Short mmCIF file of C-alpha atoms and ligand atoms in Angstrom, two decimals:
data_model
loop_
_atom_site.label_atom_id
_atom_site.label_comp_id
_atom_site.label_asym_id
_atom_site.label_seq_id
_atom_site.Cartn_x
_atom_site.Cartn_y
_atom_site.Cartn_z
CA MET A 168 -1.38 -27.63 -10.21
CA VAL A 169 -3.55 -25.44 -12.46
CA ILE A 170 -4.45 -22.36 -10.40
CA LYS A 171 -7.67 -20.40 -10.97
CA PRO A 172 -8.77 -17.44 -8.81
CA LYS A 173 -10.91 -18.17 -5.75
CA VAL A 174 -12.61 -14.87 -4.96
CA ARG A 175 -14.49 -14.60 -1.66
CA GLY A 176 -16.02 -11.20 -1.04
CA PHE A 177 -13.34 -8.53 -1.32
CA ILE A 178 -10.42 -10.98 -1.19
CA CYS A 179 -8.96 -13.66 -3.42
CA THR A 180 -7.89 -16.58 -1.26
CA ASN A 181 -5.20 -17.94 -3.57
CA ALA A 182 -2.49 -16.54 -5.85
CA HIS A 183 -0.66 -17.47 -9.03
CA PRO A 184 3.15 -17.64 -8.67
CA VAL A 185 3.92 -17.11 -12.36
CA GLY A 186 1.43 -14.23 -12.62
CA CYS A 187 2.85 -12.55 -9.51
CA ALA A 188 6.38 -12.92 -10.90
CA GLN A 189 5.29 -11.33 -14.19
CA SER A 190 3.58 -8.47 -12.37
CA VAL A 191 6.78 -7.77 -10.38
CA LYS A 192 8.79 -7.89 -13.61
CA ASN A 193 6.38 -5.44 -15.29
CA GLN A 194 6.91 -2.99 -12.43
CA ILE A 195 10.69 -3.42 -12.63
CA ASP A 196 10.56 -2.76 -16.39
CA TYR A 197 8.52 0.40 -15.80
CA VAL A 198 11.00 1.75 -13.28
CA LYS A 199 14.00 0.98 -15.48
CA LYS A 200 12.66 3.04 -18.35
CA HIS A 201 10.98 5.83 -16.41
CA ASP A 202 12.53 9.25 -16.96
CA GLY A 203 14.18 10.71 -13.90
CA VAL A 204 14.48 7.39 -12.08
CA GLY A 205 17.62 5.36 -12.40
CA VAL A 206 19.28 7.98 -14.55
CA THR A 207 22.99 7.63 -13.95
CA GLY A 208 24.02 9.91 -11.14
CA ALA A 209 20.42 10.63 -10.05
CA LYS A 210 20.17 11.37 -6.34
CA GLY A 211 18.59 8.46 -4.52
CA PRO A 212 18.66 6.03 -1.60
CA LYS A 213 21.42 3.49 -0.96
CA ASN A 214 20.18 1.34 1.91
CA VAL A 215 16.43 1.07 2.30
CA LEU A 216 14.11 -0.53 4.84
CA VAL A 217 10.57 -1.12 3.57
CA ILE A 218 8.01 -2.05 6.23
CA GLY A 219 5.10 -3.64 4.33
CA SER A 220 7.24 -4.59 1.35
CA SER A 221 5.34 -7.39 -0.35
CA THR A 222 2.28 -5.88 -2.06
CA GLY A 223 0.75 -2.57 -3.15
CA TYR A 224 2.57 0.68 -2.42
CA GLY A 225 5.29 -0.95 -0.29
CA LEU A 226 6.28 -3.40 -3.04
CA ALA A 227 6.36 -0.55 -5.56
CA SER A 228 8.61 1.38 -3.15
CA ARG A 229 11.01 -1.52 -2.87
CA ILE A 230 11.11 -1.99 -6.64
CA THR A 231 11.70 1.74 -7.23
CA ALA A 232 14.51 1.89 -4.64
CA ALA A 233 16.24 -1.21 -6.00
CA PHE A 234 15.73 -1.05 -9.74
CA GLY A 235 15.41 2.72 -10.07
CA TYR A 236 18.36 3.66 -7.87
CA GLY A 237 20.35 0.46 -7.31
CA ALA A 238 19.63 0.47 -3.57
CA ASN A 239 20.07 -2.44 -1.18
CA THR A 240 16.66 -3.31 0.26
CA LEU A 241 15.53 -4.98 3.45
CA GLY A 242 11.81 -5.80 3.48
CA VAL A 243 9.35 -6.70 6.22
CA CYS A 244 6.01 -8.32 5.45
CA PHE A 245 3.47 -10.76 6.82
CA GLU A 246 2.76 -13.44 4.22
CA LYS A 247 1.66 -17.07 4.13
CA THR A 248 4.03 -19.69 2.82
CA PRO A 249 2.75 -22.11 0.16
CA SER A 250 2.28 -25.83 0.69
CA GLU A 251 1.98 -28.63 -1.86
CA ARG A 252 -1.81 -28.32 -1.79
CA LYS A 253 -2.33 -24.61 -1.12
CA THR A 254 -0.80 -21.60 -2.77
CA GLY A 255 1.08 -18.99 -0.77
CA THR A 256 -0.23 -15.43 -0.62
CA ALA A 257 0.45 -13.00 -3.46
CA GLY A 258 2.94 -11.14 -1.25
CA TRP A 259 4.89 -14.37 -0.76
CA TYR A 260 5.22 -14.88 -4.51
CA ASN A 261 5.92 -11.18 -5.17
CA THR A 262 8.76 -11.31 -2.67
CA ALA A 263 10.15 -14.52 -4.21
CA ALA A 264 10.09 -12.86 -7.64
CA PHE A 265 11.68 -9.68 -6.31
CA HIS A 266 14.52 -11.69 -4.69
CA GLU A 267 15.07 -13.62 -7.91
CA GLN A 268 15.30 -10.43 -9.98
CA ALA A 269 17.56 -8.74 -7.42
CA LYS A 270 19.85 -11.77 -7.40
CA GLN A 271 20.10 -11.73 -11.18
CA ALA A 272 20.98 -8.02 -11.03
CA ASP A 273 23.53 -8.70 -8.28
CA MET A 274 21.65 -6.54 -5.77
CA TYR A 275 21.28 -7.07 -2.03
CA ALA A 276 17.74 -8.05 -0.99
CA TYR A 277 16.65 -9.63 2.28
CA THR A 278 13.13 -10.04 3.66
CA ILE A 279 11.87 -10.79 7.14
CA ASN A 280 8.43 -12.41 7.26
CA GLY A 281 6.71 -11.70 10.57
CA ASP A 282 4.63 -9.27 12.59
CA ALA A 283 6.09 -5.81 12.03
CA PHE A 284 4.18 -4.50 15.06
CA SER A 285 6.22 -6.75 17.38
CA ASP A 286 9.49 -5.79 19.06
CA GLU A 287 10.96 -9.20 18.07
CA ILE A 288 10.77 -8.33 14.39
CA LYS A 289 12.15 -4.83 15.04
CA THR A 290 15.14 -6.40 16.82
CA GLN A 291 15.67 -8.88 13.96
CA VAL A 292 15.61 -6.02 11.46
CA ILE A 293 18.12 -4.01 13.48
CA ASP A 294 20.46 -7.01 13.69
CA GLN A 295 20.14 -7.55 9.94
CA ILE A 296 20.89 -3.89 9.18
CA LYS A 297 23.97 -4.02 11.43
CA ALA A 298 25.17 -7.21 9.76
CA ASP A 299 24.54 -6.30 6.13
CA MET A 300 24.06 -2.56 5.65
CA GLY A 301 25.49 -0.73 8.64
CA SER A 302 22.72 1.85 8.52
CA VAL A 303 19.69 2.83 6.43
CA ASP A 304 19.08 6.16 4.69
CA LEU A 305 15.42 5.59 3.79
CA VAL A 306 12.64 3.94 5.81
CA ILE A 307 9.31 3.42 4.05
CA TYR A 308 6.33 2.67 6.29
CA SER A 309 3.59 1.02 4.20
CA LEU A 310 1.67 -1.27 6.52
CA ALA A 311 -2.03 -1.86 6.07
CA SER A 312 -3.49 -4.17 8.68
CA PRO A 313 -6.86 -4.73 10.34
CA ARG A 314 -5.29 -5.54 13.73
CA ARG A 315 -2.25 -4.90 15.90
CA THR A 316 -0.99 -6.57 19.05
CA ASP A 317 0.36 -3.89 21.37
CA PRO A 318 3.93 -4.96 22.16
CA ASP A 319 3.78 -3.47 25.68
CA SER A 320 0.43 -4.79 26.93
CA GLY A 321 -0.13 -7.77 24.60
CA GLU A 322 -3.64 -6.41 23.93
CA VAL A 323 -4.98 -6.96 20.41
CA PHE A 324 -6.53 -3.86 18.83
CA LYS A 325 -8.81 -4.06 15.81
CA SER A 326 -9.47 -1.25 13.37
CA THR A 327 -12.97 -0.30 12.27
CA LEU A 328 -14.08 1.29 9.01
CA LYS A 329 -16.92 3.54 10.15
CA PRO A 330 -17.95 7.18 9.88
CA VAL A 331 -17.34 9.51 12.81
CA GLY A 332 -20.06 11.69 14.37
CA GLN A 333 -23.08 10.57 12.36
CA ALA A 334 -24.43 7.62 10.39
CA TYR A 335 -23.74 7.68 6.67
CA THR A 336 -25.83 6.17 3.90
CA THR A 337 -24.24 5.91 0.50
CA LYS A 338 -23.72 3.76 -2.56
CA THR A 339 -21.20 0.98 -2.75
CA TYR A 340 -20.10 -1.65 -5.24
CA ASP A 341 -20.04 -5.29 -4.20
CA THR A 342 -17.22 -6.68 -6.34
CA ASP A 343 -18.08 -10.31 -5.64
CA LYS A 344 -21.74 -10.00 -6.71
CA ASP A 345 -21.10 -7.22 -9.29
CA LYS A 346 -23.84 -5.12 -7.67
CA VAL A 347 -24.21 -1.45 -6.83
CA HIS A 348 -26.37 -0.99 -3.73
CA GLU A 349 -26.96 1.32 -0.79
CA ILE A 350 -25.26 0.81 2.53
CA SER A 351 -25.82 2.51 5.85
CA LEU A 352 -22.92 2.73 8.23
CA GLU A 353 -23.45 3.54 11.89
CA PRO A 354 -20.97 5.99 13.45
CA ALA A 355 -18.06 4.61 15.42
CA ASN A 356 -17.97 5.02 19.19
CA GLU A 357 -14.98 6.54 21.00
CA GLU A 358 -13.42 3.14 21.69
CA GLU A 359 -13.62 2.10 18.03
CA ILE A 360 -11.96 5.35 16.99
CA ALA A 361 -9.19 4.94 19.58
CA HIS A 362 -8.57 1.33 18.55
CA THR A 363 -8.33 2.24 14.86
CA VAL A 364 -5.77 4.93 15.75
CA LYS A 365 -3.83 2.26 17.69
CA VAL A 366 -3.68 0.04 14.60
CA MET A 367 -3.31 2.45 11.68
CA GLY A 368 -2.05 5.61 13.43
CA GLY A 369 1.53 6.72 13.87
CA GLU A 370 2.43 4.89 17.09
CA ASP A 371 4.11 1.94 15.39
CA TRP A 372 5.92 4.09 12.78
CA GLU A 373 7.29 6.16 15.67
CA ARG A 374 8.25 3.02 17.61
CA TRP A 375 10.18 1.71 14.58
CA LEU A 376 12.11 4.96 14.13
CA THR A 377 12.78 5.30 17.85
CA GLN A 378 14.24 1.79 18.04
CA LEU A 379 16.24 2.20 14.82
CA SER A 380 17.60 5.50 16.17
CA ASP A 381 18.48 4.01 19.59
CA ALA A 382 20.31 1.16 17.84
CA GLY A 383 22.37 3.67 15.85
CA VAL A 384 21.30 2.30 12.46
CA LEU A 385 19.88 5.49 10.94
CA SER A 386 22.24 7.31 8.57
CA GLU A 387 22.81 11.05 8.86
CA ASN A 388 19.94 12.83 6.98
CA CYS A 389 17.93 9.59 6.81
CA GLN A 390 14.46 10.07 5.37
CA THR A 391 11.32 8.27 6.41
CA THR A 392 7.79 8.42 5.04
CA ALA A 393 4.45 6.82 5.91
CA TYR A 394 1.67 6.60 3.36
CA THR A 395 -1.75 8.14 3.70
CA TYR A 396 -4.88 8.76 1.67
CA ILE A 397 -6.56 12.14 2.10
CA GLY A 398 -9.08 12.20 -0.75
CA LYS A 399 -11.94 14.71 -1.13
CA GLU A 400 -15.63 15.25 -0.31
CA LEU A 401 -16.81 12.01 -1.95
CA THR A 402 -14.63 9.81 0.25
CA TRP A 403 -14.33 11.98 3.37
CA PRO A 404 -17.39 10.52 5.16
CA ILE A 405 -15.91 6.99 4.98
CA TYR A 406 -12.22 7.76 4.80
CA GLY A 407 -10.75 11.21 5.48
CA GLN A 408 -13.16 12.19 8.25
CA ALA A 409 -13.91 8.62 9.37
CA THR A 410 -12.11 6.23 11.75
CA ILE A 411 -9.31 5.49 9.28
CA GLY A 412 -8.84 9.23 8.61
CA LYS A 413 -8.53 9.86 12.36
CA ALA A 414 -5.81 7.21 12.46
CA LYS A 415 -4.04 8.76 9.48
CA GLU A 416 -4.14 12.22 11.16
CA ASP A 417 -2.03 10.68 13.90
CA LEU A 418 0.75 10.12 11.34
CA ASP A 419 1.31 13.90 11.29
CA ARG A 420 1.89 13.86 15.05
CA ALA A 421 4.25 10.90 14.67
CA ALA A 422 6.24 12.64 11.91
CA ALA A 423 6.93 15.60 14.22
CA ALA A 424 7.83 13.26 17.10
CA ILE A 425 10.28 11.30 14.91
CA ILE A 426 12.01 14.47 13.71
CA GLU A 427 12.42 15.64 17.30
CA TYR A 428 13.60 12.24 18.58
CA ALA A 429 16.19 11.68 15.87
CA LYS A 430 17.32 15.30 15.49
CA THR A 431 20.98 14.55 16.15
CA LYS A 432 20.96 12.62 12.85
CA SER A 433 18.81 15.29 11.10
CA VAL A 434 16.22 12.67 10.19
CA LYS A 435 13.44 13.91 7.90
CA ALA A 436 9.97 12.43 8.41
CA ASN A 437 7.11 13.23 6.06
CA VAL A 438 3.71 11.72 5.45
CA SER A 439 3.08 11.05 1.73
CA SER A 440 -0.45 11.31 0.38
CA LEU A 441 -1.02 8.92 -2.53
CA LYS A 442 -3.94 8.40 -4.88
CA ALA A 443 -6.67 5.81 -4.42
CA LEU A 444 -6.12 2.60 -6.34
CA VAL A 445 -6.90 -1.08 -6.20
CA THR A 446 -4.87 -2.91 -3.57
CA GLN A 447 -5.75 -5.64 -1.09
CA ALA A 448 -6.20 -2.95 1.56
CA SER A 449 -8.45 -0.59 -0.43
CA SER A 450 -10.74 -3.36 -1.72
CA ALA A 451 -11.81 -3.98 1.87
CA ILE A 452 -13.03 -0.41 2.45
CA PRO A 453 -16.75 0.16 1.77
CA VAL A 454 -17.38 2.73 -1.00
CA MET A 455 -13.79 2.62 -2.29
CA PRO A 456 -14.36 -0.02 -5.05
CA LEU A 457 -17.19 2.13 -6.49
CA TYR A 458 -15.22 5.35 -6.16
CA ILE A 459 -12.11 3.75 -7.67
CA SER A 460 -13.98 2.27 -10.65
CA LEU A 461 -15.34 5.77 -11.37
CA ILE A 462 -11.97 7.54 -10.99
CA TYR A 463 -10.36 4.94 -13.25
CA LYS A 464 -12.93 5.79 -15.93
CA VAL A 465 -12.38 9.56 -15.58
CA MET A 466 -8.59 9.47 -15.18
CA LYS A 467 -8.07 7.01 -18.05
CA GLU A 468 -10.11 9.34 -20.28
CA GLU A 469 -8.01 12.30 -19.07
CA GLY A 470 -4.79 10.32 -19.62
CA THR A 471 -3.82 10.79 -15.95
CA HIS A 472 -4.38 7.24 -14.70
CA GLU A 473 -1.53 5.85 -12.57
CA GLY A 474 -0.93 2.62 -10.64
CA CYS A 475 1.28 1.96 -7.60
CA ILE A 476 4.54 1.96 -9.50
CA GLU A 477 3.88 5.24 -11.35
CA GLN A 478 2.86 6.95 -8.10
CA ILE A 479 5.90 5.73 -6.20
CA ALA A 480 8.41 6.38 -8.99
CA GLY A 481 7.03 9.94 -8.99
CA LEU A 482 7.25 10.18 -5.19
CA PHE A 483 10.93 9.25 -5.28
CA SER A 484 11.99 11.47 -8.18
CA GLU A 485 9.79 14.50 -7.36
CA CYS A 486 9.51 14.47 -3.56
CA LEU A 487 11.92 12.23 -1.67
CA TYR A 488 14.86 13.00 -3.99
CA GLY A 489 13.51 15.96 -5.97
CA ASP A 490 14.46 19.58 -5.47
CA THR A 491 10.93 20.99 -5.58
CA PRO A 492 8.53 18.52 -3.97
CA THR A 493 4.80 19.30 -3.88
CA GLN A 494 4.00 19.72 -0.19
CA ASP A 495 0.97 20.93 1.73
CA ASP A 496 0.82 23.09 4.86
CA MET A 497 1.52 20.01 7.02
CA ALA A 498 4.70 19.30 4.99
CA ARG A 499 3.06 16.17 3.54
CA PHE A 500 4.27 15.11 0.11
CA ARG A 501 1.29 15.30 -2.24
CA MET A 502 1.20 12.78 -5.09
CA ASP A 503 -2.60 12.78 -5.24
CA GLY A 504 -3.18 16.02 -7.17
CA LYS A 505 -4.22 14.35 -10.42
CA GLU A 506 -7.08 12.69 -8.52
CA THR A 507 -8.08 15.41 -6.06
CA ASN A 508 -8.05 18.51 -8.29
CA ASP A 509 -11.45 20.22 -8.57
CA ALA A 510 -12.00 19.56 -12.30
CA THR A 511 -11.39 15.80 -11.99
CA GLN A 512 -13.43 15.57 -8.78
CA ALA A 513 -16.34 17.37 -10.50
CA LYS A 514 -16.36 14.75 -13.27
CA ILE A 515 -16.28 11.92 -10.72
CA LYS A 516 -19.04 13.56 -8.69
CA ALA A 517 -21.25 13.84 -11.80
CA LEU A 518 -20.85 10.11 -12.43
CA TRP A 519 -21.29 9.31 -8.74
CA ASP A 520 -24.66 11.12 -8.66
CA GLN A 521 -25.93 9.19 -11.69
CA VAL A 522 -24.57 5.73 -11.02
CA THR A 523 -27.06 2.91 -10.41
CA GLN A 524 -26.97 -0.87 -10.75
CA GLU A 525 -28.41 -0.49 -14.28
CA ASN A 526 -25.88 1.98 -15.71
CA PHE A 527 -22.82 0.98 -13.64
CA HIS A 528 -21.11 -0.98 -16.41
CA SER A 529 -21.32 1.89 -18.89
CA LEU A 530 -20.48 4.73 -16.46
CA SER A 531 -17.56 3.12 -14.65
CA ASP A 532 -14.36 1.31 -15.53
CA TYR A 533 -15.55 -1.78 -13.66
CA LYS A 534 -13.58 -4.00 -16.07
CA GLY A 535 -10.38 -2.10 -15.25
CA TYR A 536 -11.18 -2.39 -11.55
CA ASN A 537 -11.83 -6.13 -11.72
CA THR A 538 -8.79 -6.85 -13.85
CA GLU A 539 -6.53 -4.88 -11.50
CA PHE A 540 -8.09 -6.67 -8.54
CA LEU A 541 -7.26 -10.06 -10.07
CA ASN A 542 -3.81 -8.79 -11.11
CA LEU A 543 -3.04 -8.25 -7.39
CA PHE A 544 -3.14 -12.03 -6.97
CA GLY A 545 -1.24 -12.79 -10.17
CA PHE A 546 -4.33 -13.48 -12.32
CA GLU A 547 -5.21 -12.03 -15.74
CA ILE A 548 -1.65 -10.82 -16.30
CA GLN A 549 -0.84 -10.61 -19.98
CA GLY A 550 1.47 -13.29 -21.33
CA VAL A 551 0.81 -15.83 -18.55
CA ASP A 552 -0.58 -19.26 -19.49
CA TYR A 553 -3.26 -19.95 -16.89
CA GLU A 554 -3.96 -23.46 -18.22
CA ALA A 555 -0.40 -24.55 -17.51
CA ASP A 556 0.53 -26.71 -14.56
CA VAL A 557 2.51 -24.62 -12.05
CA GLU A 558 4.49 -25.45 -8.95
CA PRO A 559 2.98 -23.66 -5.90
CA LEU A 560 6.02 -24.37 -3.71
CA VAL A 561 8.22 -21.39 -4.43
CA GLU A 562 11.10 -20.46 -2.11
CA TRP A 563 12.76 -17.08 -1.55
CA VAL A 564 16.33 -17.16 -2.85
P1 NAD B 116 -1.43 -3.68 0.86
O1 NAD B 116 -2.49 -4.46 1.56
O2 NAD B 116 -1.20 -3.94 -0.57
O3 NAD B 116 0.00 -3.85 1.61
C1 NAD B 116 0.13 -4.02 2.98
C2 NAD B 116 1.52 -4.51 3.32
O4 NAD B 116 1.62 -4.58 4.76
C3 NAD B 116 1.86 -5.92 2.81
O5 NAD B 116 3.22 -5.97 2.45
C4 NAD B 116 1.64 -6.80 4.04
O6 NAD B 116 2.41 -8.02 4.06
C5 NAD B 116 2.12 -5.87 5.12
N1 NAD B 116 1.61 -6.19 6.46
C6 NAD B 116 0.33 -6.15 6.90
N2 NAD B 116 0.28 -6.47 8.22
C7 NAD B 116 1.57 -6.70 8.60
C8 NAD B 116 2.17 -7.07 9.83
N3 NAD B 116 1.46 -7.23 10.96
N4 NAD B 116 3.52 -7.24 9.85
C9 NAD B 116 4.27 -7.09 8.71
N5 NAD B 116 3.75 -6.72 7.54
C10 NAD B 116 2.41 -6.54 7.48
O7 NAD B 116 -1.81 -2.16 1.16
P2 NAD B 116 -1.56 -0.77 0.38
O8 NAD B 116 -2.85 -0.33 -0.20
O9 NAD B 116 -0.33 -0.81 -0.43
O10 NAD B 116 -1.33 0.17 1.64
C11 NAD B 116 -0.06 0.56 2.11
C12 NAD B 116 -0.19 1.93 2.73
O11 NAD B 116 -0.58 2.87 1.71
C13 NAD B 116 -1.27 2.00 3.82
O12 NAD B 116 -0.83 2.82 4.87
C14 NAD B 116 -2.43 2.66 3.09
O13 NAD B 116 -3.30 3.34 3.96
C15 NAD B 116 -1.69 3.61 2.17
N6 NAD B 116 -2.49 4.09 1.01
C16 NAD B 116 -3.21 3.23 0.23
C17 NAD B 116 -3.98 3.75 -0.82
C18 NAD B 116 -4.81 2.85 -1.69
O14 NAD B 116 -5.69 3.34 -2.39
N7 NAD B 116 -4.54 1.57 -1.73
C19 NAD B 116 -3.97 5.13 -1.11
C20 NAD B 116 -3.16 5.97 -0.33
C21 NAD B 116 -2.43 5.44 0.73
#
């Protein structure tokens, strides 16, 4: 079939297998030539578990571990399989392409497709580690999900993207309609905050590490990290100090709990703060598409623009396996400095104050935003023939 993007609101409901494969290959190529990663003898992971391995920051983490350091990788994701009439999700095709490349490079790669919040999947992962790796020395936690079924009670919790304390009126960019407009968001109530913490807080990360520790599959000095976004004043009302920010604060609690629980193995747990960029998760957050199209403009002009793979390659070489990681007073690894420094934020704020529907195309990098959005689903990737007939049924090797 010939596959063209079907965009509905902030999501694209189909994906292009050849485009996804090319995008994975581009990230592999970046990692292979990046200074400091993959250099013979460079310190790095050997056996890695990536929870949320199929798209965005988790996929970049898996690619960096495997192709930057030669690590064996076990991935967990939640993706839809293709059928003859319907494409699979981008994460399905990314994983297929990753497996293919790993196989060609004679590298171990295995992926479990299922609900990472469930104890069934945790048990499957533990069995797989025992069978194939013995133990893991790095666990990346990169889930982004709007809901979570509590494995103890069976209750389904849903996250909410709302301000905390007071209503917030601001500008946003509607990617589907290409429109900048005002939105007013009512503050979350206590239950909505608590439910968002249940979904996106540290409880599940801690549960993973507790079960991996109990099963004896964590190596001595194993490292684990969960990803967060901290941002600055422009995004605090809808992110940092909002429901999602409250959930992310809980990761700091979980990091301390993990260190204490797995202290006999000297496990290190740190939250990593990454920069804002276009992923399936961030496109769904009000305000973020507008903010991101403005930071892309400013950071591309500054020459500091980075995507998932650049951020994660840096996280590995500078923080996880570097001798002098940038850390804040909560021991979080900080990879977001090029975005959150005062000079860059002042430039973004100046654009933010001026931006309207009329001047949006000239003030922002909306083209860059839209192209990267389509790239997530394998569209508009250079070198791919989108008129060609492609086979949607792709298996994982
Ligand atoms: P993403 O949507 O690209 O990736 C989410 C991953 O989680 C996918 O692999 C998906 O399959 C998996 N997943 C979702 N629900 C699952 C489930 N129930 N079981 C198993 N797998 C499941 O998101 P992303 O933007 O890469 O976000 C990853 C992490 O990085 C999140 O914690 C996010 O808050 C954080 N982060 C994102 C940004 C950003 O701007 N995108 C910035 C900083 C930090």
